[in-house]
PDB file of C-alpha atoms and ligand atoms in Angstrom:
ATOM      1  CA  MET A   1     114.269 123.122  91.667  1.00 96.00           C
ATOM      2  CA  LYS A   2     116.947 122.916  94.329  1.00 97.00           C
ATOM      3  CA  ILE A   3     117.676 119.451  95.726  1.00 98.00           C
ATOM      4  CA  ARG A   4     119.034 118.877  99.228  1.00 98.00           C
ATOM      5  CA  ASN A   5     119.987 115.280  99.978  1.00 98.00           C
ATOM      6  CA  LEU A   6     120.564 115.000 103.734  1.00 98.00           C
ATOM      7  CA  SER A   7     122.395 111.677 103.542  1.00 98.00           C
ATOM      8  CA  GLU A   8     125.304 113.378 101.759  1.00 98.00           C
ATOM      9  CA  GLN A   9     126.477 114.352 105.233  1.00 97.00           C
ATOM     10  CA  ASN A  10     127.044 111.998 108.133  1.00 98.00           C
ATOM     11  CA  SER A  11     124.405 112.235 110.819  1.00 98.00           C
ATOM     12  CA  VAL A  12     122.112 110.051 112.911  1.00 98.00           C
ATOM     13  CA  LEU A  13     119.834 110.075 109.850  1.00 98.00           C
ATOM     14  CA  HIS A  14     121.807 107.024 108.605  1.00 98.00           C
ATOM     15  CA  GLN A  15     120.748 105.118 111.714  1.00 98.00           C
ATOM     16  CA  PHE A  16     117.055 106.062 111.425  1.00 98.00           C
ATOM     17  CA  MET A  17     117.087 105.246 107.723  1.00 98.00           C
ATOM     18  CA  SER A  18     118.667 101.808 108.233  1.00 98.00           C
ATOM     19  CA  GLU A  19     116.045 100.872 110.820  1.00 98.00           C
ATOM     20  CA  LEU A  20     113.262 102.100 108.570  1.00 98.00           C
ATOM     21  CA  ARG A  21     114.353  99.852 105.721  1.00 98.00           C
ATOM     22  CA  ALA A  22     115.239  96.703 107.670  1.00 98.00           C
ATOM     23  CA  VAL A  23     112.536  94.030 107.334  1.00 98.00           C
ATOM     24  CA  ASP A  24     113.185  92.679 110.832  1.00 98.00           C
ATOM     25  CA  VAL A  25     112.738  96.138 112.405  1.00 98.00           C
ATOM     26  CA  GLN A  26     109.760  97.101 110.232  1.00 97.00           C
ATOM     27  CA  THR A  27     107.606  94.527 112.015  1.00 96.00           C
ATOM     28  CA  ASP A  28     107.492  97.004 114.909  1.00 98.00           C
ATOM     29  CA  ARG A  29     104.933  99.510 113.566  1.00 98.00           C
ATOM     30  CA  MET A  30     105.512 101.964 116.372  1.00 98.00           C
ATOM     31  CA  ARG A  31     109.257 102.117 115.649  1.00 98.00           C
ATOM     32  CA  PHE A  32     108.551 102.451 111.927  1.00 98.00           C
ATOM     33  CA  ARG A  33     106.297 105.479 112.516  1.00 98.00           C
ATOM     34  CA  LYS A  34     108.738 106.894 115.037  1.00 98.00           C
ATOM     35  CA  ASN A  35     111.655 106.655 112.614  1.00 98.00           C
ATOM     36  CA  ILE A  36     109.692 108.474 109.899  1.00 98.00           C
ATOM     37  CA  GLU A  37     108.780 111.091 112.503  1.00 98.00           C
ATOM     38  CA  ARG A  38     112.425 111.473 113.577  1.00 98.00           C
ATOM     39  CA  ILE A  39     113.496 111.901 109.952  1.00 98.00           C
ATOM     40  CA  GLY A  40     110.759 114.548 109.632  1.00 98.00           C
ATOM     41  CA  THR A  41     112.349 116.395 112.539  1.00 98.00           C
ATOM     42  CA  LEU A  42     115.777 116.298 110.870  1.00 98.00           C
ATOM     43  CA  LEU A  43     114.320 117.455 107.544  1.00 98.00           C
ATOM     44  CA  ALA A  44     112.489 120.305 109.277  1.00 98.00           C
ATOM     45  CA  PHE A  45     115.642 121.433 111.050  1.00 98.00           C
ATOM     46  CA  GLU A  46     117.507 121.566 107.721  1.00 98.00           C
ATOM     47  CA  ILE A  47     114.611 123.454 106.107  1.00 98.00           C
ATOM     48  CA  SER A  48     114.644 125.901 109.030  1.00 98.00           C
ATOM     49  CA  LYS A  49     118.229 126.877 108.168  1.00 98.00           C
ATOM     50  CA  SER A  50     117.104 128.057 104.724  1.00 98.00           C
ATOM     51  CA  LEU A  51     114.282 130.317 105.933  1.00 98.00           C
ATOM     52  CA  GLU A  52     114.243 134.036 106.545  1.00 98.00           C
ATOM     53  CA  TYR A  53     114.285 135.425 110.110  1.00 98.00           C
ATOM     54  CA  VAL A  54     113.503 138.909 111.417  1.00 98.00           C
ATOM     55  CA  PRO A  55     114.754 140.575 114.609  1.00 98.00           C
ATOM     56  CA  ASN A  56     112.724 139.830 117.696  1.00 98.00           C
ATOM     57  CA  THR A  57     113.430 141.247 121.137  1.00 98.00           C
ATOM     58  CA  VAL A  58     112.420 139.101 124.084  1.00 97.00           C
ATOM     59  CA  LEU A  59     112.175 140.028 127.715  1.00 98.00           C
ATOM     60  CA  THR A  60     113.955 137.623 130.055  1.00 98.00           C
ATOM     61  CA  PRO A  61     113.597 137.804 133.865  1.00 98.00           C
ATOM     62  CA  LEU A  62     116.962 139.651 133.874  1.00 98.00           C
ATOM     63  CA  GLY A  63     116.829 141.894 130.829  1.00 98.00           C
ATOM     64  CA  GLU A  64     116.275 142.115 127.088  1.00 98.00           C
ATOM     65  CA  LYS A  65     117.670 139.786 124.460  1.00 98.00           C
ATOM     66  CA  HIS A  66     117.793 140.735 120.786  1.00 97.00           C
ATOM     67  CA  SER A  67     116.953 137.554 118.994  1.00 97.00           C
ATOM     68  CA  PHE A  68     115.173 136.381 115.827  1.00 98.00           C
ATOM     69  CA  ARG A  69     111.909 134.796 114.796  1.00 98.00           C
ATOM     70  CA  LEU A  70     110.654 133.295 111.546  1.00 98.00           C
ATOM     71  CA  ALA A  71     109.723 136.024 109.069  1.00 98.00           C
ATOM     72  CA  LYS A  72     106.770 134.151 107.574  1.00 98.00           C
ATOM     73  CA  PRO A  73     104.231 131.685 108.904  1.00 98.00           C
ATOM     74  CA  VAL A  74     104.707 128.032 108.004  1.00 98.00           C
ATOM     75  CA  VAL A  75     102.055 125.632 106.723  1.00 98.00           C
ATOM     76  CA  ILE A  76     102.766 121.904 106.730  1.00 98.00           C
ATOM     77  CA  ALA A  77     100.584 119.954 104.322  1.00 98.00           C
ATOM     78  CA  SER A  78     100.752 116.184 104.159  1.00 97.00           C
ATOM     79  CA  ILE A  79      99.567 113.628 101.692  1.00 96.00           C
ATOM     80  CA  LEU A  80      97.394 111.020 103.364  1.00 93.00           C
ATOM     81  CA  ARG A  81      98.015 108.548 104.728  1.00 92.00           C
ATOM     82  CA  ALA A  82     101.744 107.837 104.736  1.00 94.00           C
ATOM     83  CA  GLY A  83     102.480 111.523 105.308  1.00 96.00           C
ATOM     84  CA  ILE A  84     101.044 111.486 108.836  1.00 97.00           C
ATOM     85  CA  PRO A  85     104.164 110.397 110.801  1.00 98.00           C
ATOM     86  CA  LEU A  86     106.349 112.705 108.686  1.00 98.00           C
ATOM     87  CA  HIS A  87     103.906 115.510 109.436  1.00 98.00           C
ATOM     88  CA  ALA A  88     104.319 114.899 113.171  1.00 98.00           C
ATOM     89  CA  GLY A  89     108.118 115.193 112.885  1.00 98.00           C
ATOM     90  CA  LEU A  90     107.934 118.428 110.886  1.00 98.00           C
ATOM     91  CA  LEU A  91     105.522 119.845 113.476  1.00 98.00           C
ATOM     92  CA  ASP A  92     108.037 119.079 116.218  1.00 98.00           C
ATOM     93  CA  VAL A  93     110.273 121.795 114.777  1.00 98.00           C
ATOM     94  CA  PHE A  94     107.692 124.167 113.276  1.00 98.00           C
ATOM     95  CA  ASP A  95     105.488 123.844 116.324  1.00 98.00           C
ATOM     96  CA  GLN A  96     103.289 126.834 115.520  1.00 98.00           C
ATOM     97  CA  ALA A  97     102.694 125.833 111.914  1.00 98.00           C
ATOM     98  CA  GLU A  98      99.224 125.478 110.502  1.00 98.00           C
ATOM     99  CA  SER A  99      98.417 122.035 109.121  1.00 98.00           C
ATOM    100  CA  GLY A 100      96.818 120.889 105.925  1.00 97.00           C
ATOM    101  CA  PHE A 101      95.889 117.441 104.637  1.00 97.00           C
ATOM    102  CA  ILE A 102      95.249 116.195 101.147  1.00 96.00           C
ATOM    103  CA  SER A 103      94.532 112.716  99.841  1.00 94.00           C
ATOM    104  CA  ALA A 104      95.954 111.188  96.689  1.00 88.00           C
ATOM    105  CA  TYR A 105      95.920 107.623  95.495  1.00 85.00           C
ATOM    106  CA  ARG A 106      96.765 105.579  92.435  1.00 81.00           C
ATOM    107  CA  ALA A 107      93.594 104.399  90.658  1.00 86.00           C
ATOM    108  CA  TYR A 108      94.829 101.438  88.598  1.00 86.00           C
ATOM    109  CA  SER A 109      93.390 100.373  85.251  1.00 85.00           C
ATOM    110  CA  GLU A 110      91.696  96.953  85.207  1.00 85.00           C
ATOM    111  CA  ASP A 111      94.816  95.181  83.916  1.00 83.00           C
ATOM    112  CA  HIS A 112      96.975  97.119  86.437  1.00 78.00           C
ATOM    113  CA  GLY A 113      99.083  98.309  83.488  1.00 77.00           C
ATOM    114  CA  SER A 114      98.576 102.019  84.141  1.00 83.00           C
ATOM    115  CA  PHE A 115      97.142 104.297  86.796  1.00 83.00           C
ATOM    116  CA  GLU A 116      95.820 107.772  87.227  1.00 89.00           C
ATOM    117  CA  ILE A 117      96.189 109.902  90.330  1.00 89.00           C
ATOM    118  CA  LYS A 118      93.000 110.812  92.141  1.00 90.00           C
ATOM    119  CA  VAL A 119      93.162 113.787  94.484  1.00 92.00           C
ATOM    120  CA  GLU A 120      90.009 113.826  96.551  1.00 89.00           C
ATOM    121  CA  TYR A 121      89.895 115.024 100.153  1.00 91.00           C
ATOM    122  CA  GLN A 122      91.584 118.263 101.096  1.00 92.00           C
ATOM    123  CA  ALA A 123      91.559 120.423 104.228  1.00 95.00           C
ATOM    124  CA  ILE A 124      94.006 123.264 103.642  1.00 96.00           C
ATOM    125  CA  PRO A 125      94.462 126.653 105.348  1.00 97.00           C
ATOM    126  CA  ASP A 126      95.171 129.873 103.441  1.00 97.00           C
ATOM    127  CA  LEU A 127      98.662 129.536 101.923  1.00 97.00           C
ATOM    128  CA  THR A 128      99.050 133.094 100.661  1.00 97.00           C
ATOM    129  CA  ASN A 129     102.551 134.435 101.308  1.00 97.00           C
ATOM    130  CA  LYS A 130     103.358 131.582 103.718  1.00 98.00           C
ATOM    131  CA  ILE A 131     106.082 128.941 103.682  1.00 98.00           C
ATOM    132  CA  LEU A 132     104.466 125.757 102.398  1.00 98.00           C
ATOM    133  CA  ILE A 133     106.111 122.434 103.284  1.00 98.00           C
ATOM    134  CA  LEU A 134     104.483 119.523 101.493  1.00 98.00           C
ATOM    135  CA  ALA A 135     105.263 116.158 103.088  1.00 98.00           C
ATOM    136  CA  ASP A 136     105.206 112.776 101.372  1.00 97.00           C
ATOM    137  CA  PRO A 137     107.641 110.117 102.644  1.00 98.00           C
ATOM    138  CA  MET A 138     108.083 108.213  99.365  1.00 98.00           C
ATOM    139  CA  LEU A 139     108.783 110.170  96.194  1.00 98.00           C
ATOM    140  CA  ALA A 140     108.308 107.427  93.584  1.00 97.00           C
ATOM    141  CA  THR A 141     106.930 108.592  90.196  1.00 96.00           C
ATOM    142  CA  GLY A 142     106.292 112.096  91.535  1.00 97.00           C
ATOM    143  CA  ARG A 143     102.835 112.045  89.978  1.00 95.00           C
ATOM    144  CA  SER A 144     100.800 112.142  93.191  1.00 94.00           C
ATOM    145  CA  LEU A 145     103.069 114.832  94.621  1.00 96.00           C
ATOM    146  CA  LEU A 146     102.682 116.957  91.521  1.00 96.00           C
ATOM    147  CA  ALA A 147      98.903 116.419  91.425  1.00 95.00           C
ATOM    148  CA  CYS A 148      98.694 117.581  95.067  1.00 95.00           C
ATOM    149  CA  CYS A 149     100.954 120.585  94.417  1.00 95.00           C
ATOM    150  CA  GLU A 150      98.866 121.639  91.446  1.00 94.00           C
ATOM    151  CA  LYS A 151      95.684 121.338  93.476  1.00 93.00           C
ATOM    152  CA  LEU A 152      97.151 123.356  96.353  1.00 94.00           C
ATOM    153  CA  LEU A 153      98.612 126.057  94.120  1.00 93.00           C
ATOM    154  CA  GLU A 154      95.504 126.336  91.934  1.00 91.00           C
ATOM    155  CA  GLU A 155      94.129 129.318  93.807  1.00 88.00           C
ATOM    156  CA  MET A 156      96.767 130.254  96.386  1.00 92.00           C
ATOM    157  CA  LYS A 157     100.325 131.497  96.080  1.00 94.00           C
ATOM    158  CA  PRO A 158     102.681 130.592  98.944  1.00 97.00           C
ATOM    159  CA  ALA A 159     105.904 132.583  99.313  1.00 97.00           C
ATOM    160  CA  GLU A 160     108.010 129.413  99.130  1.00 97.00           C
ATOM    161  CA  LEU A 161     107.420 125.761  98.365  1.00 98.00           C
ATOM    162  CA  HIS A 162     109.443 123.031 100.090  1.00 98.00           C
ATOM    163  CA  ILE A 163     108.891 119.319  99.505  1.00 98.00           C
ATOM    164  CA  ALA A 164     109.927 116.930 102.281  1.00 98.00           C
ATOM    165  CA  ALA A 165     110.508 113.271 101.380  1.00 98.00           C
ATOM    166  CA  VAL A 166     112.228 110.422 103.211  1.00 98.00           C
ATOM    167  CA  ILE A 167     113.263 108.342 100.171  1.00 98.00           C
ATOM    168  CA  ALA A 168     113.188 109.430  96.531  1.00 98.00           C
ATOM    169  CA  ALA A 169     113.660 107.628  93.226  1.00 98.00           C
ATOM    170  CA  PRO A 170     115.613 109.418  90.480  1.00 98.00           C
ATOM    171  CA  GLU A 171     112.547 109.148  88.193  1.00 98.00           C
ATOM    172  CA  GLY A 172     110.398 111.078  90.685  1.00 98.00           C
ATOM    173  CA  ILE A 173     113.050 113.753  91.160  1.00 98.00           C
ATOM    174  CA  ASP A 174     113.347 114.243  87.380  1.00 98.00           C
ATOM    175  CA  TYR A 175     109.573 114.447  87.041  1.00 98.00           C
ATOM    176  CA  LEU A 176     109.257 117.128  89.725  1.00 98.00           C
ATOM    177  CA  GLN A 177     112.239 118.978  88.286  1.00 97.00           C
ATOM    178  CA  LYS A 178     110.408 119.218  84.958  1.00 97.00           C
ATOM    179  CA  HIS A 179     107.084 120.335  86.376  1.00 96.00           C
ATOM    180  CA  LEU A 180     107.570 122.364  89.556  1.00 95.00           C
ATOM    181  CA  PRO A 181     108.513 126.059  89.723  1.00 90.00           C
ATOM    182  CA  GLU A 182     112.233 126.766  89.901  1.00 88.00           C
ATOM    183  CA  ASN A 183     112.045 128.290  93.367  1.00 88.00           C
ATOM    184  CA  THR A 184     110.930 124.934  94.852  1.00 97.00           C
ATOM    185  CA  THR A 185     113.313 123.082  97.180  1.00 98.00           C
ATOM    186  CA  LEU A 186     113.181 119.311  97.501  1.00 98.00           C
ATOM    187  CA  TRP A 187     114.524 117.958 100.821  1.00 98.00           C
ATOM    188  CA  ILE A 188     115.283 114.226 100.764  1.00 98.00           C
ATOM    189  CA  GLY A 189     116.577 111.748 103.337  1.00 98.00           C
ATOM    190  CA  GLU A 190     118.145 109.405 100.753  1.00 98.00           C
ATOM    191  CA  ILE A 191     118.018 108.868  96.993  1.00 98.00           C
ATOM    192  CA  ASP A 192     117.569 105.258  95.851  1.00 98.00           C
ATOM    193  CA  GLU A 193     118.360 103.355  92.662  1.00 98.00           C
ATOM    194  CA  ALA A 194     115.171 103.204  90.608  1.00 97.00           C
ATOM    195  CA  LEU A 195     111.498 102.250  90.421  1.00 97.00           C
ATOM    196  CA  ASN A 196     110.396  98.666  89.754  1.00 96.00           C
ATOM    197  CA  ALA A 197     107.647  97.640  87.317  1.00 92.00           C
ATOM    198  CA  GLN A 198     105.006  98.379  89.973  1.00 90.00           C
ATOM    199  CA  ASN A 199     106.449 101.865  90.563  1.00 93.00           C
ATOM    200  CA  TYR A 200     107.802 100.974  93.975  1.00 96.00           C
ATOM    201  CA  ILE A 201     111.159 102.391  94.983  1.00 98.00           C
ATOM    202  CA  VAL A 202     114.064  99.895  94.924  1.00 98.00           C
ATOM    203  CA  PRO A 203     115.558  99.064  97.365  1.00 98.00           C
ATOM    204  CA  GLY A 204     113.198 101.474  99.173  1.00 98.00           C
ATOM    205  CA  LEU A 205     111.368 100.100 102.161  1.00 98.00           C
ATOM    206  CA  GLY A 206     108.083  98.692 100.839  1.00 98.00           C
ATOM    207  CA  ASP A 207     104.723 100.382 101.282  1.00 97.00           C
ATOM    208  CA  ALA A 208     105.158 103.166 103.831  1.00 97.00           C
ATOM    209  CA  GLY A 209     101.412 103.530 104.476  1.00 97.00           C
ATOM    210  CA  ASP A 210     100.931  99.812 105.125  1.00 97.00           C
ATOM    211  CA  LEU A 211     104.013  99.609 107.355  1.00 98.00           C
ATOM    212  CA  ALA A 212     102.928 102.585 109.417  1.00 98.00           C
ATOM    213  CA  PHE A 213      99.228 101.799 109.729  1.00 97.00           C
ATOM    214  CA  GLY A 214      98.614  98.227 108.524  1.00 97.00           C
ATOM    215  CA  PRO A 215      97.534  96.874 105.136  1.00 95.00           C
ATOM    216  CA  LYS A 216      94.522  98.449 103.477  1.00 89.00           C
ATOM    217  CA  LEU A 217      91.861  96.671 101.410  1.00 86.00           C
TER     218      LEU A 217
HETATM  219  N1  LIG B   1     104.909 104.452  98.067  1.00 52.35           N
HETATM  220  C1  LIG B   1     105.472 103.636  98.976  1.00 52.35           C
HETATM  221  O1  LIG B   1     104.989 103.516 100.095  1.00 52.35           O
HETATM  222  N2  LIG B   1     106.567 102.941  98.641  1.00 52.35           N
HETATM  223  C2  LIG B   1     107.143 103.037  97.422  1.00 52.35           C
HETATM  224  O2  LIG B   1     108.151 102.391  97.167  1.00 52.35           O
HETATM  225  C3  LIG B   1     106.547 103.910  96.480  1.00 52.35           C
HETATM  226  C4  LIG B   1     105.435 104.603  96.828  1.00 52.35           C
END
C-alpha cells in the first residue's frame, strides 16, 4: 500500500486541520463540516494528480484545443455517517463521480472490552474497472474501513482503490497495510500519535460523526 501524507508539505491544509481539532472552534458544527469538506477537496486534488488521463479535443468558440480527460470513471464511496462531509469535498473535484454509501459501526460487547464491526446498509454502483475512492475521515483501528473494503470488493473489481482519510493513527495504517492489496493508495491529511484505550485517535479531534451531526443515542 502506498501512503501519501499531505501534511508533509506546507499548504492551507495546516489551517483547516488546526481549526478542525480546536475545541473552541469545534462548537461551530457548520465550520467543522466545512473544514472536513475542504480537506476532502484537497485530498481529491492530490488523488487527481495520480490518475490516468487520455487526450480529449474540445471545441472553443475560437478553435480546437487538444486537452485531456480522466481515463476512467470515478466512484466515491463513503462510510456513514462521518464520511458525508468528506464525500462532499471529494465530489467538488470529481464532480461527475458516481456515489456510494455504506454503513459500519462498532458493536461493543456488554463490558465494552471488545467490539465487532457491523456492516449493514449499502448503496453502491457498479465498481468494475472504475477508480474507487473510499472516504472515512478517521482511520483509527482500520477495522471498519477494512470491513467496508472487503464488502465492496466481494463481487466487484475496481481498477484502482484509493482511501481518503483526514486523520490516521499508526495502528490503523499498519492494519490496512497488512490486509489491503498492494496497489491501494492511502491519502491522509495528518498522522497522529496513537489510539487510546477506547480506540479513539490521540490527540485526534474527538468523535467526527458527533461533531459534524450532533451526538447519537
Ligand atoms: N472515530 C472518530 O470519530 N474519532 C476517533 O478518534 C476514532 C474514530
